[in-house]
mmCIF file of C-alpha atoms in Angstrom:
data_model
loop_
_atom_site.group_PDB
_atom_site.id
_atom_site.type_symbol
_atom_site.label_atom_id
_atom_site.label_comp_id
_atom_site.label_asym_id
_atom_site.label_seq_id
_atom_site.Cartn_x
_atom_site.Cartn_y
_atom_site.Cartn_z
ATOM 1 C CA UNK A 1 138.119 114.226 89.689
ATOM 2 C CA UNK A 2 135.569 112.042 87.934
ATOM 3 C CA UNK A 3 133.233 111.745 90.917
ATOM 4 C CA UNK A 4 133.285 115.487 91.545
ATOM 5 C CA UNK A 5 132.552 116.130 87.872
ATOM 6 C CA UNK A 6 129.679 113.631 87.787
ATOM 7 C CA UNK A 7 128.116 115.186 90.896
ATOM 8 C CA UNK A 8 128.412 118.689 89.429
ATOM 9 C CA UNK A 9 126.860 117.603 86.121
ATOM 10 C CA UNK A 10 123.967 115.951 87.965
ATOM 11 C CA UNK A 11 123.324 119.172 89.882
ATOM 12 C CA UNK A 12 123.041 120.923 86.526
ATOM 13 C CA UNK A 13 120.395 118.436 85.451
ATOM 14 C CA UNK A 14 122.607 116.661 82.907
ATOM 15 C CA UNK A 15 122.303 112.947 82.206
ATOM 16 C CA UNK A 16 125.545 111.212 83.194
ATOM 17 C CA UNK A 17 126.961 107.836 82.189
ATOM 18 C CA UNK A 18 130.033 106.520 83.991
ATOM 19 C CA UNK A 19 132.261 103.912 82.368
ATOM 20 C CA UNK A 20 134.356 101.979 84.885
ATOM 21 C CA UNK A 21 136.149 98.683 85.299
ATOM 22 C CA UNK A 22 134.193 97.636 88.376
ATOM 23 C CA UNK A 23 131.108 98.968 90.087
ATOM 24 C CA UNK A 24 131.679 99.981 93.674
ATOM 25 C CA UNK A 25 129.098 100.234 96.437
ATOM 26 C CA UNK A 26 130.586 103.560 97.543
ATOM 27 C CA UNK A 27 130.356 104.901 94.004
ATOM 28 C CA UNK A 28 126.701 103.946 93.703
ATOM 29 C CA UNK A 29 125.940 105.640 97.022
ATOM 30 C CA UNK A 30 127.726 108.829 95.978
ATOM 31 C CA UNK A 31 126.169 108.892 92.515
ATOM 32 C CA UNK A 32 122.796 107.122 92.721
ATOM 33 C CA UNK A 33 121.404 108.802 89.577
ATOM 34 C CA UNK A 34 124.314 107.939 87.299
ATOM 35 C CA UNK A 35 124.079 105.219 84.680
ATOM 36 C CA UNK A 36 127.090 102.947 85.222
ATOM 37 C CA UNK A 37 128.514 100.777 82.443
ATOM 38 C CA UNK A 38 131.047 98.245 83.680
ATOM 39 C CA UNK A 39 133.795 97.183 81.302
ATOM 40 C CA UNK A 40 137.409 97.368 80.195
ATOM 41 C CA UNK A 41 138.617 100.205 77.985
ATOM 42 C CA UNK A 42 139.816 97.628 75.469
ATOM 43 C CA UNK A 43 136.264 96.240 75.148
ATOM 44 C CA UNK A 44 134.944 98.133 72.127
ATOM 45 C CA UNK A 45 131.498 96.534 72.377
ATOM 46 C CA UNK A 46 131.011 97.862 75.907
ATOM 47 C CA UNK A 47 132.491 101.222 74.890
ATOM 48 C CA UNK A 48 129.987 101.557 72.050
ATOM 49 C CA UNK A 49 127.206 100.736 74.490
ATOM 50 C CA UNK A 50 128.409 103.421 76.916
ATOM 51 C CA UNK A 51 128.940 106.068 74.224
ATOM 52 C CA UNK A 52 125.658 105.453 72.401
ATOM 53 C CA UNK A 53 123.874 108.803 71.922
ATOM 54 C CA UNK A 54 126.335 110.638 74.182
ATOM 55 C CA UNK A 55 127.287 114.191 73.221
ATOM 56 C CA UNK A 56 130.313 114.856 75.461
ATOM 57 C CA UNK A 57 133.106 112.531 76.606
ATOM 58 C CA UNK A 58 135.271 113.449 79.605
ATOM 59 C CA UNK A 59 138.462 111.375 79.599
ATOM 60 C CA UNK A 60 140.132 111.192 83.032
ATOM 61 C CA UNK A 61 141.700 107.730 82.794
ATOM 62 C CA UNK A 62 145.312 107.194 83.865
ATOM 63 C CA UNK A 63 147.039 104.072 85.151
ATOM 64 C CA UNK A 64 150.051 106.009 86.467
ATOM 65 C CA UNK A 65 151.283 109.240 88.020
ATOM 66 C CA UNK A 66 154.701 110.910 87.795
ATOM 67 C CA UNK A 67 156.390 108.618 90.333
ATOM 68 C CA UNK A 68 154.778 105.306 89.399
ATOM 69 C CA UNK A 69 155.418 105.924 85.694
ATOM 70 C CA UNK A 70 159.134 105.438 86.432
ATOM 71 C CA UNK A 71 158.633 101.989 87.968
ATOM 72 C CA UNK A 72 157.325 100.341 84.812
ATOM 73 C CA UNK A 73 157.393 102.480 81.697
ATOM 74 C CA UNK A 74 155.198 99.924 79.912
ATOM 75 C CA UNK A 75 152.245 101.169 81.959
ATOM 76 C CA UNK A 76 152.495 104.421 80.031
ATOM 77 C CA UNK A 77 152.328 102.600 76.713
ATOM 78 C CA UNK A 78 149.184 100.923 78.069
ATOM 79 C CA UNK A 79 147.788 104.355 78.925
ATOM 80 C CA UNK A 80 148.222 105.398 75.309
ATOM 81 C CA UNK A 81 146.892 102.119 73.890
ATOM 82 C CA UNK A 82 143.725 102.285 76.004
ATOM 83 C CA UNK A 83 143.220 105.915 75.029
ATOM 84 C CA UNK A 84 143.405 104.912 71.355
ATOM 85 C CA UNK A 85 140.849 102.137 71.912
ATOM 86 C CA UNK A 86 138.426 104.797 73.148
ATOM 87 C CA UNK A 87 139.205 107.256 70.352
ATOM 88 C CA UNK A 88 138.633 104.563 67.719
ATOM 89 C CA UNK A 89 135.097 104.153 69.051
ATOM 90 C CA UNK A 90 134.534 107.894 69.471
ATOM 91 C CA UNK A 91 135.281 108.684 65.832
ATOM 92 C CA UNK A 92 132.230 106.642 64.797
ATOM 93 C CA UNK A 93 129.776 108.112 67.349
ATOM 94 C CA UNK A 94 127.700 110.548 65.296
ATOM 95 C CA UNK A 95 126.152 112.282 68.317
ATOM 96 C CA UNK A 96 129.495 113.058 69.986
ATOM 97 C CA UNK A 97 130.115 116.802 69.917
ATOM 98 C CA UNK A 98 133.262 117.077 72.005
ATOM 99 C CA UNK A 99 136.001 115.134 73.805
ATOM 100 C CA UNK A 100 137.536 116.736 76.903
ATOM 101 C CA UNK A 101 140.911 115.295 77.778
ATOM 102 C CA UNK A 102 142.469 115.693 81.229
ATOM 103 C CA UNK A 103 146.105 116.555 80.583
ATOM 104 C CA UNK A 104 148.699 117.761 83.078
ATOM 105 C CA UNK A 105 149.820 121.373 83.182
ATOM 106 C CA UNK A 106 152.260 120.384 85.898
ATOM 107 C CA UNK A 107 154.204 117.926 83.735
ATOM 108 C CA UNK A 108 153.821 118.498 79.978
ATOM 109 C CA UNK A 109 155.895 121.702 79.948
ATOM 110 C CA UNK A 110 158.827 120.267 81.882
ATOM 111 C CA UNK A 111 161.024 123.115 83.152
ATOM 112 C CA UNK A 112 159.504 125.975 81.149
ATOM 113 C CA UNK A 113 161.489 128.887 79.749
ATOM 114 C CA UNK A 114 158.740 131.310 80.721
ATOM 115 C CA UNK A 115 156.918 131.505 84.059
ATOM 116 C CA UNK A 116 153.962 132.052 84.254
ATOM 117 C CA UNK A 117 153.620 129.546 81.428
ATOM 118 C CA UNK A 118 151.154 129.914 78.548
ATOM 119 C CA UNK A 119 149.725 127.209 76.325
ATOM 120 C CA UNK A 120 152.234 128.201 73.624
ATOM 121 C CA UNK A 121 155.245 127.052 75.671
ATOM 122 C CA UNK A 122 157.298 124.221 74.182
ATOM 123 C CA UNK A 123 156.386 120.797 75.597
ATOM 124 C CA UNK A 124 159.412 119.126 77.179
ATOM 125 C CA UNK A 125 158.127 116.655 79.798
ATOM 126 C CA UNK A 126 160.612 115.161 82.260
ATOM 127 C CA UNK A 127 158.696 111.991 83.198
ATOM 128 C CA UNK A 128 157.141 109.085 81.269
ATOM 129 C CA UNK A 129 153.788 110.244 82.669
ATOM 130 C CA UNK A 130 154.221 113.671 81.073
ATOM 131 C CA UNK A 131 155.434 112.112 77.821
ATOM 132 C CA UNK A 132 152.298 109.948 77.622
ATOM 133 C CA UNK A 133 150.075 112.994 78.192
ATOM 134 C CA UNK A 134 151.792 114.847 75.342
ATOM 135 C CA UNK A 135 151.403 111.792 73.114
ATOM 136 C CA UNK A 136 147.672 111.590 73.796
ATOM 137 C CA UNK A 137 147.326 115.323 73.123
ATOM 138 C CA UNK A 138 148.958 114.776 69.731
ATOM 139 C CA UNK A 139 146.662 111.852 68.942
ATOM 140 C CA UNK A 140 143.689 114.132 69.612
ATOM 141 C CA UNK A 141 145.069 116.525 67.014
ATOM 142 C CA UNK A 142 145.311 113.603 64.592
ATOM 143 C CA UNK A 143 141.701 112.530 65.176
ATOM 144 C CA UNK A 144 140.575 116.119 64.706
ATOM 145 C CA UNK A 145 142.485 116.417 61.432
ATOM 146 C CA UNK A 146 141.507 112.987 60.094
ATOM 147 C CA UNK A 147 137.915 112.651 61.318
ATOM 148 C CA UNK A 148 136.849 116.142 62.394
ATOM 149 C CA UNK A 149 136.629 115.105 66.048
ATOM 150 C CA UNK A 150 136.164 118.178 68.244
ATOM 151 C CA UNK A 151 138.315 118.214 71.364
ATOM 152 C CA UNK A 152 139.479 120.329 74.296
ATOM 153 C CA UNK A 153 142.710 119.649 76.175
ATOM 154 C CA UNK A 154 142.531 120.677 79.842
ATOM 155 C CA UNK A 155 146.018 121.222 81.237
ATOM 156 C CA UNK A 156 145.286 121.256 84.955
ATOM 157 C CA UNK A 157 147.701 122.715 87.478
ATOM 158 C CA UNK A 158 147.939 120.787 90.783
ATOM 159 C CA UNK A 159 144.339 119.973 91.734
ATOM 160 C CA UNK A 160 143.489 119.045 95.311
ATOM 161 C CA UNK A 161 140.373 118.462 97.357
ATOM 162 C CA UNK A 162 138.171 115.886 99.109
ATOM 163 C CA UNK A 163 138.264 112.282 97.828
ATOM 164 C CA UNK A 164 141.947 112.629 96.922
ATOM 165 C CA UNK A 165 143.623 109.519 98.371
ATOM 166 C CA UNK A 166 146.212 110.949 100.772
ATOM 167 C CA UNK A 167 148.319 107.899 101.642
ATOM 168 C CA UNK A 168 149.453 107.435 98.026
ATOM 169 C CA UNK A 169 151.578 110.576 98.492
ATOM 170 C CA UNK A 170 150.353 112.047 95.207
ATOM 171 C CA UNK A 171 149.576 115.710 95.694
ATOM 172 C CA UNK A 172 151.520 117.697 98.257
ATOM 173 C CA UNK A 173 148.533 119.192 100.075
ATOM 174 C CA UNK A 174 146.738 115.877 100.676
ATOM 175 C CA UNK A 175 149.950 114.007 101.528
ATOM 176 C CA UNK A 176 151.325 116.704 103.852
ATOM 177 C CA UNK A 177 148.059 117.125 105.760
ATOM 178 C CA UNK A 178 147.586 113.368 106.094
ATOM 179 C CA UNK A 179 151.061 112.759 107.509
ATOM 180 C CA UNK A 180 150.970 115.899 109.662
ATOM 181 C CA UNK A 181 147.607 115.075 111.251
ATOM 182 C CA UNK A 182 148.815 111.519 111.956
ATOM 183 C CA UNK A 183 151.899 112.919 113.696
ATOM 184 C CA UNK A 184 154.293 111.640 111.032
ATOM 185 C CA UNK A 185 157.299 113.374 109.524
ATOM 186 C CA UNK A 186 156.772 114.757 106.023
ATOM 187 C CA UNK A 187 159.331 114.149 103.276
ATOM 188 C CA UNK A 188 160.210 117.151 101.102
ATOM 189 C CA UNK A 189 161.932 116.454 97.791
ATOM 190 C CA UNK A 190 164.359 119.305 97.174
ATOM 191 C CA UNK A 191 164.659 122.754 98.722
ATOM 192 C CA UNK A 192 161.180 123.796 99.951
ATOM 193 C CA UNK A 193 161.933 127.422 99.088
ATOM 194 C CA UNK A 194 162.662 126.525 95.454
ATOM 195 C CA UNK A 195 159.837 124.073 94.670
ATOM 196 C CA UNK A 196 156.950 126.202 93.421
ATOM 197 C CA UNK A 197 153.517 124.982 92.377
ATOM 198 C CA UNK A 198 150.183 126.320 91.174
ATOM 199 C CA UNK A 199 147.435 124.763 93.342
ATOM 200 C CA UNK A 200 143.821 124.482 92.186
ATOM 201 C CA UNK A 201 140.891 123.502 94.408
ATOM 202 C CA UNK A 202 138.754 120.714 92.993
ATOM 203 C CA UNK A 203 135.508 122.700 92.739
ATOM 204 C CA UNK A 204 137.287 125.359 90.674
ATOM 205 C CA UNK A 205 138.783 122.690 88.405
ATOM 206 C CA UNK A 206 135.351 121.159 87.849
ATOM 207 C CA UNK A 207 133.675 124.499 87.109
ATOM 208 C CA UNK A 208 136.350 125.256 84.512
ATOM 209 C CA UNK A 209 135.892 121.829 82.927
ATOM 210 C CA UNK A 210 132.127 122.225 82.654
ATOM 211 C CA UNK A 211 132.468 125.751 81.274
ATOM 212 C CA UNK A 212 134.751 124.465 78.504
ATOM 213 C CA UNK A 213 132.555 121.474 77.717
ATOM 214 C CA UNK A 214 129.273 123.365 77.503
ATOM 215 C CA UNK A 215 130.436 126.333 75.457
ATOM 216 C CA UNK A 216 129.511 125.449 71.896
ATOM 217 C CA UNK A 217 132.310 127.250 70.065
ATOM 218 C CA UNK A 218 135.773 127.855 71.492
ATOM 219 C CA UNK A 219 138.570 129.727 69.698
ATOM 220 C CA UNK A 220 141.224 127.300 70.993
ATOM 221 C CA UNK A 221 141.672 123.581 71.662
ATOM 222 C CA UNK A 222 144.126 123.807 74.591
ATOM 223 C CA UNK A 223 143.540 125.524 77.941
ATOM 224 C CA UNK A 224 145.613 125.915 81.083
ATOM 225 C CA UNK A 225 143.462 125.557 84.198
ATOM 226 C CA UNK A 226 145.032 126.816 87.405
ATOM 227 C CA UNK A 227 145.133 129.657 89.902
ATOM 228 C CA UNK A 228 147.943 131.550 88.110
ATOM 229 C CA UNK A 229 149.536 131.956 91.555
ATOM 230 C CA UNK A 230 152.686 130.120 92.582
ATOM 231 C CA UNK A 231 153.363 128.955 96.135
ATOM 232 C CA UNK A 232 156.608 127.459 97.387
ATOM 233 C CA UNK A 233 156.525 124.302 99.477
ATOM 234 C CA UNK A 234 157.872 126.432 102.319
ATOM 235 C CA UNK A 235 154.816 128.685 102.039
ATOM 236 C CA UNK A 236 152.584 125.605 101.959
ATOM 237 C CA UNK A 237 154.237 124.222 105.103
ATOM 238 C CA UNK A 238 153.732 127.524 106.920
ATOM 239 C CA UNK A 239 150.103 127.670 105.774
ATOM 240 C CA UNK A 240 149.457 124.155 107.087
ATOM 241 C CA UNK A 241 151.109 125.037 110.393
ATOM 242 C CA UNK A 242 148.924 128.133 110.673
ATOM 243 C CA UNK A 243 145.813 126.132 109.801
ATOM 244 C CA UNK A 244 146.463 123.258 112.225
ATOM 245 C CA UNK A 245 148.033 125.334 114.985
ATOM 246 C CA UNK A 246 151.137 123.179 115.374
ATOM 247 C CA UNK A 247 154.556 122.876 113.713
ATOM 248 C CA UNK A 248 154.992 120.477 110.806
ATOM 249 C CA UNK A 249 157.926 118.099 111.133
ATOM 250 C CA UNK A 250 159.735 117.394 107.873
ATOM 251 C CA UNK A 251 163.047 116.379 106.380
ATOM 252 C CA UNK A 252 164.412 117.227 102.938
ATOM 253 C CA UNK A 253 165.932 114.816 100.460
ATOM 254 C CA UNK A 254 167.310 115.089 96.933
ATOM 255 C CA UNK A 255 165.058 116.549 94.256
ATOM 256 C CA UNK A 256 164.109 113.816 91.728
ATOM 257 C CA UNK A 257 165.064 114.473 88.108
ATOM 258 C CA UNK A 258 161.530 113.733 86.917
ATOM 259 C CA UNK A 259 159.935 116.421 89.113
ATOM 260 C CA UNK A 260 159.526 119.950 87.769
ATOM 261 C CA UNK A 261 160.920 122.547 90.152
ATOM 262 C CA UNK A 262 158.832 125.575 89.198
ATOM 263 C CA UNK A 263 155.552 125.781 87.331
ATOM 264 C CA UNK A 264 152.879 128.486 87.409
ATOM 265 C CA UNK A 265 150.226 128.405 84.699
ATOM 266 C CA UNK A 266 149.188 131.509 82.803
ATOM 267 C CA UNK A 267 145.409 131.067 82.567
ATOM 268 C CA UNK A 268 144.524 134.281 80.756
ATOM 269 C CA UNK A 269 143.232 132.284 77.756
ATOM 270 C CA UNK A 270 140.435 130.561 79.666
ATOM 271 C CA UNK A 271 139.670 133.777 81.564
ATOM 272 C CA UNK A 272 139.107 135.517 78.231
ATOM 273 C CA UNK A 273 137.383 132.753 76.257
ATOM 274 C CA UNK A 274 134.852 131.451 78.812
ATOM 275 C CA UNK A 275 134.971 133.962 81.673
ATOM 276 C CA UNK A 276 136.000 131.363 84.258
ATOM 277 C CA UNK A 277 138.168 132.305 87.224
ATOM 278 C CA UNK A 278 139.036 130.313 90.369
ATOM 279 C CA UNK A 279 137.228 131.437 93.512
ATOM 280 C CA UNK A 280 138.675 129.218 96.288
ATOM 281 C CA UNK A 281 141.855 130.599 97.840
ATOM 282 C CA UNK A 282 144.629 128.350 99.121
ATOM 283 C CA UNK A 283 143.654 129.244 102.692
ATOM 284 C CA UNK A 284 140.005 128.318 102.106
ATOM 285 C CA UNK A 285 141.007 125.119 100.347
ATOM 286 C CA UNK A 286 143.260 124.074 103.228
ATOM 287 C CA UNK A 287 140.374 124.483 105.671
ATOM 288 C CA UNK A 288 138.207 122.145 103.584
ATOM 289 C CA UNK A 289 141.025 119.659 103.120
ATOM 290 C CA UNK A 290 141.948 119.547 106.801
ATOM 291 C CA UNK A 291 138.337 118.709 107.667
ATOM 292 C CA UNK A 292 138.183 115.963 105.051
ATOM 293 C CA UNK A 293 141.586 114.444 105.892
ATOM 294 C CA UNK A 294 140.755 114.465 109.619
ATOM 295 C CA UNK A 295 137.499 112.610 108.902
ATOM 296 C CA UNK A 296 139.397 110.182 106.653
ATOM 297 C CA UNK A 297 141.855 109.413 109.469
ATOM 298 C CA UNK A 298 139.022 108.911 111.975
ATOM 299 C CA UNK A 299 137.392 106.469 109.567
ATOM 300 C CA UNK A 300 140.697 104.608 109.205
ATOM 301 C CA UNK A 301 140.849 104.252 112.978
ATOM 302 C CA UNK A 302 137.241 103.072 113.211
ATOM 303 C CA UNK A 303 137.807 100.431 110.538
ATOM 304 C CA UNK A 304 140.962 99.267 112.308
ATOM 305 C CA UNK A 305 139.121 98.918 115.621
ATOM 306 C CA UNK A 306 136.308 96.975 113.948
ATOM 307 C CA UNK A 307 138.746 94.508 112.379
ATOM 308 C CA UNK A 308 140.533 94.043 115.705
ATOM 309 C CA UNK A 309 137.422 93.302 117.728
#
């Protein structure tokens, strides 16, 4: 999401600084007008350099996702530790007006009692990834209470769109399209009629993020960001089949304990407070994603042929 956000901010005429572990040629081509500071999150000297005279910080860093967080739970403690390194620098940056934190509306609520789910729902995450997100949310509340740090927590639904790495199998839309277009069988975890998600196209997610960051005064600190519409995996499969014009081959396996079965975000708070609403339908988003995934696969093939020659 960071690249999409940086591009959108540049189009607005904002000055953008990107803090990353390693500069990439691709990144510099995509974002030629961005100031890039290379460094580790634990390097407070480099962090101070990057945050000097900045007024907004967007925090999108995560070393894990739901599945990988189970492999080595210590990675989640590292997520929290690195986050705290950044917050310790932020509290001393006098120009900093706001911190926007990318949380996870798909994991922090666990299996909610109420669907659609508002920001007031109890937080009962099922995975270490979700637990770490809740922990970082709570640390933001601490820094606000102790140091007056202004913050906004963005609880995103299930974002998807171009630049999402499809072969990592994170994100059903990217993973399903990638495997389907390559002629591979898709794995469904659980009953596809019972697994329900709220999908959010990347451009809508970015517009919501910018709206929250640039509004000077907000009545709340926590916002759900989603479509407020739930789609089953079965509906998603049928939509992909309709879009590609051929049947999708899949097999079902047991539903993992760490995966939430049903989550639809109630986004009435952000609708009311900033006037944002998503504009890209699932059908429109699938068209864009199919084009991008197809191009990604063609590029994979071209690189493979080049290496083999």
